[in-house]
XYZ file of N, CA and C in Angstrom:
765
model
N 80.096 133.250 39.779
C 80.302 134.693 39.617
C 81.781 135.043 39.810
N 82.186 136.156 39.257
C 83.594 136.527 39.282
C 83.986 137.282 40.551
N 83.107 138.157 41.034
C 83.481 139.057 42.120
C 82.678 138.872 43.409
N 81.602 138.103 43.368
C 80.695 138.002 44.521
C 80.374 136.544 44.810
N 80.406 136.176 46.086
C 80.025 134.818 46.489
C 78.949 134.874 47.563
N 78.139 133.822 47.615
C 77.132 133.643 48.663
C 77.338 132.273 49.279
N 77.543 132.249 50.605
C 77.748 130.991 51.320
C 76.814 130.918 52.520
N 76.480 129.704 52.908
C 75.734 129.476 54.138
C 76.749 129.042 55.183
N 77.260 130.014 55.965
C 78.346 129.753 56.905
C 77.859 129.034 58.158
N 76.724 129.478 58.671
C 76.107 128.859 59.839
C 74.632 128.669 59.536
N 73.933 127.939 60.389
C 72.518 127.667 60.163
C 71.731 128.967 60.010
N 71.099 129.111 58.860
C 70.226 130.239 58.532
C 70.957 131.559 58.339
N 72.292 131.573 58.340
C 73.059 132.809 58.158
C 73.791 132.753 56.830
N 73.379 133.606 55.895
C 74.062 133.704 54.619
C 75.165 134.749 54.683
N 76.225 134.529 53.943
C 77.344 135.474 53.905
C 77.622 135.848 52.454
N 77.447 137.132 52.147
C 77.758 137.664 50.829
C 79.112 138.358 50.911
N 80.044 137.943 50.056
C 81.401 138.489 50.066
C 81.745 139.086 48.713
N 82.235 140.330 48.753
C 82.742 140.994 47.546
C 84.252 140.850 47.529
N 84.793 140.458 46.395
C 86.240 140.287 46.278
C 86.691 140.735 44.887
N 87.106 142.000 44.809
C 87.633 142.544 43.546
C 88.910 143.316 43.873
N 90.030 142.616 43.968
C 91.290 143.258 44.342
C 91.648 144.390 43.371
N 92.431 145.376 43.862
C 93.055 145.383 45.194
C 92.211 146.033 46.292
N 91.166 146.826 45.907
C 90.436 147.563 46.950
C 88.921 147.431 46.797
N 88.476 146.422 46.040
C 87.042 146.183 45.871
C 86.301 147.369 45.260
N 86.938 148.079 44.325
C 86.230 149.110 43.573
C 85.214 148.416 42.669
N 84.019 148.967 42.581
C 82.918 148.272 41.921
C 82.749 148.751 40.482
N 82.769 147.807 39.550
C 82.494 148.118 38.151
C 81.103 147.601 37.787
N 80.730 147.752 36.525
C 79.383 147.375 36.101
C 79.078 145.905 36.387
N 80.038 145.032 36.154
C 79.824 143.599 36.382
C 79.632 143.303 37.864
N 80.406 143.954 38.717
C 80.271 143.729 40.155
C 78.933 144.239 40.673
N 78.488 145.404 40.168
C 77.156 145.900 40.544
C 76.098 144.856 40.213
N 76.183 144.292 39.008
C 75.194 143.314 38.570
C 75.261 142.043 39.412
N 76.460 141.593 39.732
C 76.595 140.373 40.527
C 76.046 140.562 41.941
N 76.264 141.733 42.525
C 75.703 141.999 43.851
C 74.178 141.958 43.785
N 73.615 142.591 42.775
C 72.159 142.589 42.624
C 71.624 141.171 42.457
N 72.225 140.397 41.574
C 71.754 139.029 41.334
C 71.859 138.182 42.599
N 72.914 138.392 43.374
C 73.102 137.617 44.595
C 72.024 137.917 45.611
N 71.756 139.194 45.835
C 70.743 139.537 46.834
C 69.334 139.188 46.369
N 69.059 139.302 45.071
C 67.758 138.869 44.572
C 67.591 137.361 44.765
N 68.665 136.599 44.615
C 68.577 135.145 44.782
C 68.248 134.757 46.221
N 68.688 135.566 47.170
C 68.409 135.286 48.583
C 66.905 135.327 48.846
N 66.187 136.182 48.127
C 64.744 136.296 48.318
C 64.001 135.014 47.980
N 64.645 134.138 47.220
C 64.006 132.885 46.800
C 64.383 131.718 47.712
N 65.151 131.975 48.763
C 65.648 130.890 49.622
C 65.002 130.951 51.007
N 64.552 129.793 51.477
C 63.959 129.711 52.810
C 64.980 129.361 53.875
N 66.196 128.953 53.466
C 67.191 128.538 54.451
C 68.020 129.713 54.981
N 67.841 130.895 54.427
C 68.582 132.071 54.890
C 67.626 133.040 55.564
N 67.890 133.343 56.829
C 67.047 134.257 57.598
C 67.712 135.604 57.847
N 69.005 135.676 57.641
C 69.757 136.905 57.857
C 71.036 136.811 57.030
N 71.560 137.959 56.608
C 72.748 137.982 55.748
C 73.825 138.865 56.369
N 75.063 138.403 56.317
C 76.225 139.234 56.621
C 76.844 139.652 55.295
N 76.977 140.941 55.089
C 77.530 141.509 53.851
C 78.935 142.015 54.164
N 79.947 141.410 53.545
C 81.340 141.719 53.856
C 82.166 141.790 52.580
N 83.450 142.109 52.737
C 84.360 142.133 51.599
C 85.712 141.603 52.025
N 86.435 141.044 51.077
C 87.782 140.552 51.341
C 88.768 141.720 51.408
N 89.827 141.524 52.189
C 90.897 142.520 52.232
C 90.809 143.441 53.423
N 91.942 144.038 53.750
C 92.044 144.932 54.908
C 91.886 146.400 54.521
N 92.161 146.737 53.243
C 92.199 148.144 52.862
C 90.821 148.777 52.770
N 89.865 148.029 52.222
C 88.569 148.643 51.965
C 87.440 147.631 52.024
N 86.312 148.072 52.535
C 85.065 147.312 52.408
C 84.695 147.318 50.926
N 84.339 148.472 50.417
C 84.158 148.687 48.985
C 84.678 150.088 48.701
N 85.747 150.179 47.920
C 86.409 151.472 47.705
C 85.764 152.248 46.568
N 84.466 152.450 46.667
C 83.785 153.283 45.697
C 83.604 152.641 44.340
N 83.210 153.482 43.390
C 83.024 153.070 42.004
C 84.388 152.995 41.315
N 84.520 152.060 40.380
C 85.731 151.994 39.572
C 85.801 153.271 38.727
N 86.770 154.145 39.025
C 86.846 155.456 38.385
C 87.109 155.360 36.883
N 87.653 154.250 36.422
C 87.885 154.094 34.990
C 86.583 154.178 34.193
N 85.478 153.768 34.815
C 84.197 153.797 34.112
C 83.657 155.224 33.985
N 84.057 156.112 34.904
C 83.616 157.497 34.796
C 84.170 158.168 33.539
N 85.336 157.717 33.097
C 85.966 158.348 31.933
C 85.147 158.142 30.666
N 84.414 157.047 30.604
C 83.609 156.769 29.412
C 82.142 157.157 29.592
N 81.808 157.748 30.734
C 80.418 158.138 30.980
C 80.140 159.500 30.368
N 78.961 159.639 29.758
C 78.547 160.912 29.181
C 77.030 161.026 29.329
N 76.460 162.192 29.026
C 75.009 162.357 29.203
C 74.165 161.342 28.431
N 74.701 160.769 27.359
C 73.937 159.810 26.559
C 73.856 158.432 27.219
N 74.921 157.998 27.901
C 74.897 156.647 28.487
C 74.747 156.650 30.006
N 74.761 157.838 30.620
C 74.771 157.906 32.080
C 73.498 157.360 32.713
N 72.331 157.655 32.123
C 71.071 157.238 32.740
C 70.978 155.726 32.868
N 71.357 155.004 31.817
C 71.304 153.545 31.859
C 72.256 152.989 32.891
N 73.463 153.548 32.959
C 74.437 153.087 33.946
C 73.951 153.357 35.362
N 73.412 154.558 35.588
C 72.970 154.915 36.936
C 71.789 154.063 37.388
N 70.933 153.657 36.446
C 69.821 152.781 36.799
C 70.329 151.444 37.334
N 71.343 150.889 36.689
C 71.888 149.604 37.134
C 72.562 149.739 38.500
N 73.181 150.886 38.747
C 73.773 151.136 40.060
C 72.675 151.193 41.120
N 71.606 151.921 40.830
C 70.493 152.025 41.785
C 69.910 150.650 42.090
N 69.707 149.865 41.043
C 69.115 148.536 41.225
C 69.987 147.673 42.130
N 71.295 147.833 42.034
C 72.195 147.064 42.891
C 72.042 147.480 44.349
N 71.973 148.783 44.597
C 71.755 149.258 45.976
C 70.414 148.755 46.513
N 69.380 148.877 45.675
C 68.035 148.503 46.156
C 67.916 147.009 46.397
N 68.722 146.205 45.710
C 68.674 144.762 45.961
C 69.069 144.447 47.400
N 69.949 145.255 47.966
C 70.341 145.085 49.373
C 69.248 145.647 50.282
N 68.812 146.858 49.984
C 67.789 147.510 50.818
C 66.497 146.695 50.843
N 66.099 146.154 49.683
C 64.840 145.414 49.567
C 64.973 143.928 49.842
N 66.157 143.474 50.195
C 66.318 142.059 50.539
C 65.284 141.677 51.587
N 64.642 140.536 51.429
C 63.522 140.161 52.300
C 63.955 139.855 53.730
N 65.250 139.630 53.928
C 65.748 139.359 55.279
C 66.733 140.464 55.673
N 66.979 140.637 56.971
C 67.903 141.675 57.419
C 69.323 141.452 56.905
N 70.000 142.553 56.618
C 71.379 142.515 56.123
C 72.277 143.261 57.112
N 73.307 142.567 57.597
C 74.269 143.158 58.525
C 75.539 143.481 57.754
N 75.888 144.741 57.676
C 77.109 145.137 57.002
C 78.293 145.018 57.943
N 79.320 144.284 57.534
C 80.560 144.162 58.310
C 81.610 145.006 57.591
N 81.867 146.190 58.119
C 82.661 147.191 57.399
C 84.095 147.202 57.917
N 85.017 146.844 57.022
C 86.439 146.813 57.356
C 87.188 147.687 56.368
N 87.986 148.638 56.853
C 88.706 149.528 55.960
C 87.825 150.649 55.447
N 88.222 151.225 54.322
C 87.535 152.408 53.806
C 86.202 152.049 53.146
N 85.224 152.937 53.318
C 83.925 152.799 52.651
C 83.549 154.151 52.053
N 84.206 154.538 50.964
C 83.892 155.817 50.322
C 82.836 155.660 49.237
N 82.007 156.682 49.052
C 81.090 156.713 47.925
C 80.198 155.494 47.821
N 80.444 154.674 46.825
C 79.660 153.456 46.630
C 79.721 152.553 47.855
N 80.884 152.478 48.495
C 81.007 151.676 49.709
C 80.110 152.194 50.810
N 80.058 153.519 50.960
C 79.171 154.113 51.953
C 77.715 153.828 51.610
N 77.370 153.921 50.335
C 75.989 153.672 49.923
C 75.565 152.239 50.223
N 76.438 151.271 49.918
C 76.109 149.883 50.244
C 75.969 149.699 51.756
N 76.814 150.359 52.534
C 76.689 150.272 53.989
C 75.359 150.858 54.444
N 74.962 151.977 53.851
C 73.755 152.676 54.290
C 72.476 151.919 53.987
N 72.481 151.038 52.977
C 71.271 150.280 52.671
C 71.195 148.969 53.446
N 72.197 148.702 54.275
C 72.108 147.564 55.191
C 71.157 147.909 56.339
N 70.757 146.892 57.098
C 69.879 147.108 58.245
C 70.654 147.478 59.502
N 71.827 146.894 59.665
C 72.646 147.079 60.861
C 74.103 147.084 60.410
N 74.924 147.911 61.062
C 76.348 147.952 60.731
C 77.207 147.639 61.942
N 78.209 146.798 61.744
C 79.313 146.663 62.687
C 80.570 147.014 61.898
N 81.552 147.577 62.573
C 82.717 148.077 61.843
C 83.993 147.805 62.616
N 85.083 147.721 61.883
C 86.388 147.575 62.517
C 86.916 148.947 62.905
N 87.905 148.948 63.779
C 88.481 150.206 64.246
C 89.141 151.006 63.131
N 89.522 150.325 62.053
C 90.168 151.034 60.954
C 89.193 151.408 59.839
N 87.905 151.242 60.070
C 86.900 151.590 59.069
C 86.700 153.103 59.005
N 86.500 153.603 57.798
C 86.172 155.012 57.598
C 85.058 155.117 56.560
N 84.332 156.230 56.619
C 83.212 156.476 55.716
C 83.389 157.859 55.098
N 83.098 157.987 53.813
C 83.242 159.294 53.179
C 82.408 159.384 51.906
N 82.186 160.624 51.469
C 81.541 160.920 50.197
C 82.520 161.752 49.366
N 83.417 161.106 48.643
C 84.426 161.843 47.882
C 83.959 162.275 46.494
N 82.662 162.127 46.213
C 82.165 162.442 44.867
C 82.527 163.854 44.425
N 82.531 164.802 45.349
C 82.836 166.190 45.020
C 84.234 166.317 44.419
N 85.102 165.351 44.745
C 86.493 165.403 44.273
C 86.700 164.782 42.898
N 85.701 164.035 42.401
C 85.882 163.317 41.128
C 84.796 163.662 40.109
N 84.117 164.783 40.316
C 83.206 165.284 39.294
C 81.887 164.576 39.153
N 81.392 163.960 40.237
C 80.074 163.320 40.193
C 79.292 163.699 41.436
N 78.026 163.312 41.452
C 77.157 163.533 42.599
C 76.608 162.191 43.069
N 76.060 162.182 44.270
C 75.396 160.968 44.752
C 75.925 160.507 46.091
N 75.076 159.801 46.822
C 75.462 159.234 48.106
C 74.970 160.007 49.304
N 74.629 161.290 49.125
C 74.196 162.095 50.270
C 72.878 161.575 50.842
N 71.970 161.158 49.969
C 70.698 160.630 50.462
C 70.913 159.345 51.237
N 71.825 158.502 50.769
C 72.158 157.300 51.530
C 72.718 157.678 52.901
N 73.644 158.630 52.916
C 74.277 159.036 54.174
C 73.272 159.603 55.159
N 72.194 160.196 54.648
C 71.188 160.783 55.544
C 70.459 159.734 56.375
N 70.600 158.445 56.008
C 70.047 157.377 56.851
C 70.930 157.121 58.064
N 72.168 157.636 58.027
C 73.147 157.282 59.046
C 73.484 158.412 60.007
N 73.531 159.644 59.521
C 73.986 160.764 60.348
C 73.069 161.963 60.153
N 73.128 162.955 61.069
C 72.288 164.150 60.942
C 72.611 164.958 59.687
N 71.666 165.767 59.273
C 71.776 166.513 58.022
C 73.005 167.420 57.968
N 73.344 168.078 59.058
C 74.496 168.974 59.032
C 75.804 168.198 58.813
N 75.860 166.974 59.309
C 77.039 166.136 59.090
C 77.057 165.653 57.640
N 75.877 165.308 57.110
C 75.778 164.935 55.696
C 76.363 166.040 54.823
N 75.965 167.272 55.110
C 76.404 168.392 54.283
C 77.916 168.622 54.409
N 78.420 168.513 55.611
C 79.864 168.678 55.799
C 80.629 167.618 55.008
N 80.203 166.360 55.131
C 80.896 165.284 54.438
C 80.759 165.415 52.925
N 79.596 165.866 52.459
C 79.358 165.987 51.021
C 80.153 167.148 50.423
N 80.236 168.261 51.139
C 80.958 169.427 50.628
C 82.476 169.247 50.670
N 82.970 168.527 51.665
C 84.421 168.435 51.862
C 85.030 167.150 51.348
N 84.249 166.069 51.278
C 84.784 164.765 50.895
C 85.628 164.121 51.974
N 85.634 164.694 53.177
C 86.496 164.175 54.238
C 85.941 162.899 54.864
N 86.848 162.095 55.410
C 86.483 160.820 56.019
C 86.004 161.011 57.456
N 85.087 160.136 57.864
C 84.626 160.055 59.247
C 84.974 158.652 59.745
N 85.546 158.566 60.914
C 85.956 157.262 61.447
C 84.751 156.465 61.929
N 84.966 155.161 62.086
C 83.906 154.295 62.604
C 83.488 154.724 64.004
N 84.442 155.158 64.815
C 84.113 155.622 66.174
C 83.181 156.829 66.128
N 83.473 157.766 65.213
C 82.604 158.938 65.078
C 81.223 158.532 64.576
N 81.181 157.605 63.635
C 79.895 157.147 63.119
C 79.071 156.464 64.209
N 79.738 155.766 65.108
C 79.028 155.141 66.227
C 78.411 156.193 67.136
N 79.116 157.299 67.329
C 78.584 158.377 68.161
C 77.292 158.943 67.571
N 77.170 158.923 66.253
C 75.949 159.402 65.595
C 74.860 158.333 65.550
N 75.175 157.124 66.009
C 74.196 156.047 66.016
C 74.164 155.228 64.746
N 75.102 155.470 63.820
C 75.096 154.759 62.544
C 75.642 153.344 62.654
N 76.579 153.144 63.563
C 77.256 151.856 63.719
C 76.900 151.266 65.079
N 76.516 149.995 65.075
C 76.130 149.330 66.322
C 77.320 149.063 67.215
N 78.422 148.599 66.614
C 79.583 148.187 67.402
C 80.857 148.398 66.595
N 81.919 148.844 67.274
C 83.234 148.995 66.656
C 84.197 148.053 67.363
N 84.848 147.192 66.603
C 85.734 146.175 67.176
C 87.039 146.149 66.373
N 87.997 145.368 66.828
C 89.237 145.204 66.078
C 88.952 144.404 64.807
N 89.852 144.503 63.843
C 89.653 143.818 62.560
C 89.479 142.317 62.724
N 90.242 141.715 63.625
C 90.156 140.260 63.775
C 88.914 139.811 64.545
N 88.170 140.758 65.094
C 86.922 140.429 65.796
C 85.686 140.768 64.966
N 85.892 141.388 63.800
C 84.764 141.929 63.044
C 83.765 140.864 62.609
N 84.236 139.803 62.007
C 83.304 138.792 61.506
C 82.526 138.147 62.642
N 83.192 137.855 63.758
C 82.490 137.256 64.892
C 81.441 138.214 65.440
N 81.758 139.514 65.475
C 80.788 140.507 65.951
C 79.564 140.530 65.038
N 79.787 140.430 63.739
C 78.668 140.399 62.790
C 77.851 139.120 62.954
N 78.536 137.981 63.105
C 77.832 136.717 63.294
C 77.019 136.710 64.591
N 77.539 137.342 65.624
C 76.836 137.370 66.900
C 75.491 138.082 66.756
N 75.480 139.187 66.030
C 74.216 139.878 65.760
C 73.319 139.005 64.881
N 73.912 138.393 63.868
C 73.147 137.555 62.946
C 72.487 136.376 63.669
N 73.204 135.778 64.607
C 72.646 134.627 65.330
C 71.395 135.018 66.119
N 71.401 136.199 66.695
C 70.226 136.661 67.454
C 69.010 136.776 66.540
N 69.231 137.254 65.317
C 68.129 137.408 64.374
C 67.701 136.059 63.811
N 68.670 135.189 63.531
C 68.373 133.895 62.915
C 67.501 133.008 63.799
N 67.487 133.260 65.110
C 66.680 132.457 66.029
C 65.196 132.831 65.976
N 64.887 133.966 65.385
C 63.496 134.416 65.349
C 62.713 133.717 64.241
N 61.403 133.861 64.295
C 60.556 133.280 63.257
C 60.900 133.888 61.902
N 61.156 133.053 60.882
C 61.456 133.603 59.553
C 60.294 134.393 58.975
N 59.085 134.006 59.327
C 57.912 134.756 58.873
C 57.909 136.142 59.497
N 58.122 136.187 60.805
C 58.093 137.463 61.518
C 59.236 138.376 61.082
N 60.406 137.800 60.863
C 61.565 138.612 60.453
C 61.323 139.237 59.083
N 60.787 138.469 58.146
C 60.516 139.019 56.818
C 59.448 140.106 56.879
N 58.451 139.911 57.740
C 57.432 140.946 57.902
C 58.025 142.188 58.560
N 58.920 141.978 59.520
C 59.555 143.113 60.188
C 60.380 143.924 59.193
N 61.109 143.230 58.296
C 61.896 143.930 57.283
C 60.979 144.720 56.351
N 59.900 144.090 55.907
C 58.933 144.764 55.048
C 58.344 145.972 55.752
N 58.030 145.807 57.023
C 57.440 146.897 57.800
C 58.389 148.074 57.929
N 59.624 147.808 58.319
C 60.590 148.885 58.542
C 60.893 149.652 57.258
N 61.008 148.929 56.149
C 61.258 149.611 54.874
C 60.070 150.474 54.458
N 58.865 149.993 54.737
C 57.668 150.710 54.315
C 57.412 151.947 55.166
N 57.596 151.834 56.480
C 57.229 152.932 57.371
C 58.346 153.956 57.561
N 59.529 153.699 57.001
C 60.684 154.560 57.278
C 60.387 156.036 57.042
N 59.684 156.346 55.970
C 59.420 157.752 55.649
C 57.936 158.104 55.756
N 57.145 157.251 56.426
C 55.742 157.550 56.698
C 55.622 158.431 57.929
N 54.466 159.091 58.085
C 54.231 159.790 59.336
C 53.804 158.779 60.408
N 53.754 159.216 61.643
C 53.509 158.331 62.780
C 52.214 157.538 62.635
N 51.120 158.221 62.330
C 49.811 157.562 62.324
C 49.701 156.528 61.207
N 50.121 156.894 60.008
C 50.037 155.957 58.891
C 51.010 154.790 59.078
N 52.200 155.095 59.622
C 53.183 154.045 59.851
C 52.695 153.010 60.847
N 52.107 153.483 61.938
C 51.624 152.545 62.949
C 50.436 151.746 62.437
N 49.589 152.372 61.639
C 48.457 151.659 61.041
C 48.960 150.521 60.157
N 50.021 150.790 59.392
C 50.592 149.741 58.537
C 51.128 148.596 59.385
N 51.831 148.923 60.477
C 52.355 147.883 61.368
C 51.237 147.024 61.937
N 50.147 147.668 62.342
C 49.016 146.913 62.886
C 48.458 145.934 61.857
N 48.431 146.360 60.595
C 47.947 145.479 59.539
C 48.804 144.232 59.415
N 50.120 144.396 59.577
C 51.008 143.238 59.520
C 50.827 142.343 60.745
N 50.532 142.930 61.897
C 50.241 142.114 63.089
C 49.024 141.242 62.841
N 48.026 141.821 62.200
C 46.823 141.055 61.863
C 47.168 139.897 60.931
N 47.988 140.176 59.919
C 48.399 139.129 58.973
C 49.226 138.049 59.669
N 50.133 138.470 60.529
C 51.012 137.525 61.223
C 50.232 136.595 62.143
N 49.115 137.067 62.683
C 48.329 136.253 63.617
C 47.767 134.996 62.975
N 47.772 134.939 61.647
C 47.270 133.758 60.959
C 48.304 132.668 60.780
N 49.530 132.900 61.238
C 50.600 131.921 61.080
C 50.821 131.139 62.370
N 51.216 129.875 62.225
C 51.495 129.018 63.371
C 52.650 129.566 64.201
N 53.652 130.162 63.556
C 54.792 130.716 64.286
C 54.363 131.757 65.311
N 53.332 132.515 64.981
C 52.842 133.541 65.907
C 52.297 132.914 67.181
N 51.547 131.847 67.022
C 50.979 131.163 68.197
C 52.083 130.462 68.993
N 53.062 129.902 68.286
C 54.182 129.242 68.952
C 54.971 130.236 69.800
N 55.137 131.445 69.336
C 55.861 132.467 70.102
C 55.160 132.758 71.417
N 53.835 132.826 71.393
C 53.065 133.092 72.615
C 53.123 131.901 73.557
N 52.946 130.685 72.995
C 52.996 129.488 73.847
C 54.362 129.365 74.526
N 55.418 129.601 73.789
C 56.762 129.488 74.346
C 56.980 130.508 75.468
N 56.417 131.686 75.307
C 56.544 132.713 76.347
C 55.896 132.235 77.642
N 54.678 131.721 77.549
C 53.976 131.273 78.747
C 54.614 130.020 79.354
N 55.177 129.170 78.504
C 55.783 127.930 78.984
C 57.253 128.099 79.357
N 57.748 129.329 79.223
C 59.128 129.665 79.609
C 60.153 128.732 78.950
N 60.054 128.644 77.612
C 60.980 127.817 76.834
C 61.329 128.538 75.542
N 62.338 128.013 74.854
C 62.703 128.559 73.554
C 61.657 128.143 72.515
N 61.176 129.058 71.691
C 60.203 128.670 70.672
C 60.839 127.828 69.573
N 60.007 127.008 68.947
C 60.453 126.198 67.813
C 59.657 126.677 66.597
N 60.311 127.450 65.753
C 59.617 128.033 64.609
C 59.733 127.132 63.381
N 58.649 127.057 62.608
C 58.626 126.186 61.447
C 58.459 126.985 60.145
N 58.342 128.304 60.266
C 58.229 129.126 59.068
C 56.871 129.056 58.415
N 55.850 128.715 59.209
C 54.476 128.674 58.676
C 53.518 129.315 59.683
């Protein structure tokens, strides 16, 4: 691929890297490559968690490539927007948890990719914004609503102003804010905790969280109970209980 790579950096930890200099603005090809990469992860048993990052200090993903907006019109917009949505959903629907490592600016498309991750860690120089109001398009507010309260969503959407990583942490959107040179290690540290868990249980947990996110309490809990019933048929489930009673680390086999 031209703009996206997938590597197995540590045991069971996949790393997806976007690299489209100078600021990782995403064009149609990059959207497609991100989607193909995350869909490919669903077919792999050796990856239990993913770190999603980008090269460079200036931006995680500096929005959509604005050159493509110049050729967009009501006749071709629907097809283009569908491919953009599919790229976002490939991250959200990834069968394993995705940790976003956000360094530099994350405006518009960058914010949307961050919002469809499961967990975010960010550098001190990271910022988040919805500048769509400034360039004649809409979108991203629904993604942002996963991260901050509605009144903050509206302020950011109406003004296009940036919010720092520290402010985002105060709203609960970011797990940890560290210096730029500590960012990858901070992301790996979270990833290692997840990678030690049963791959069966982690995939079920991801499926559960995505499904119940917008359910009411009773239906959501009923769905979770159904997955507990399904999980009880796997050897990993019994191994987790045995390890607890025997006061040892479990040895999961993914069955």
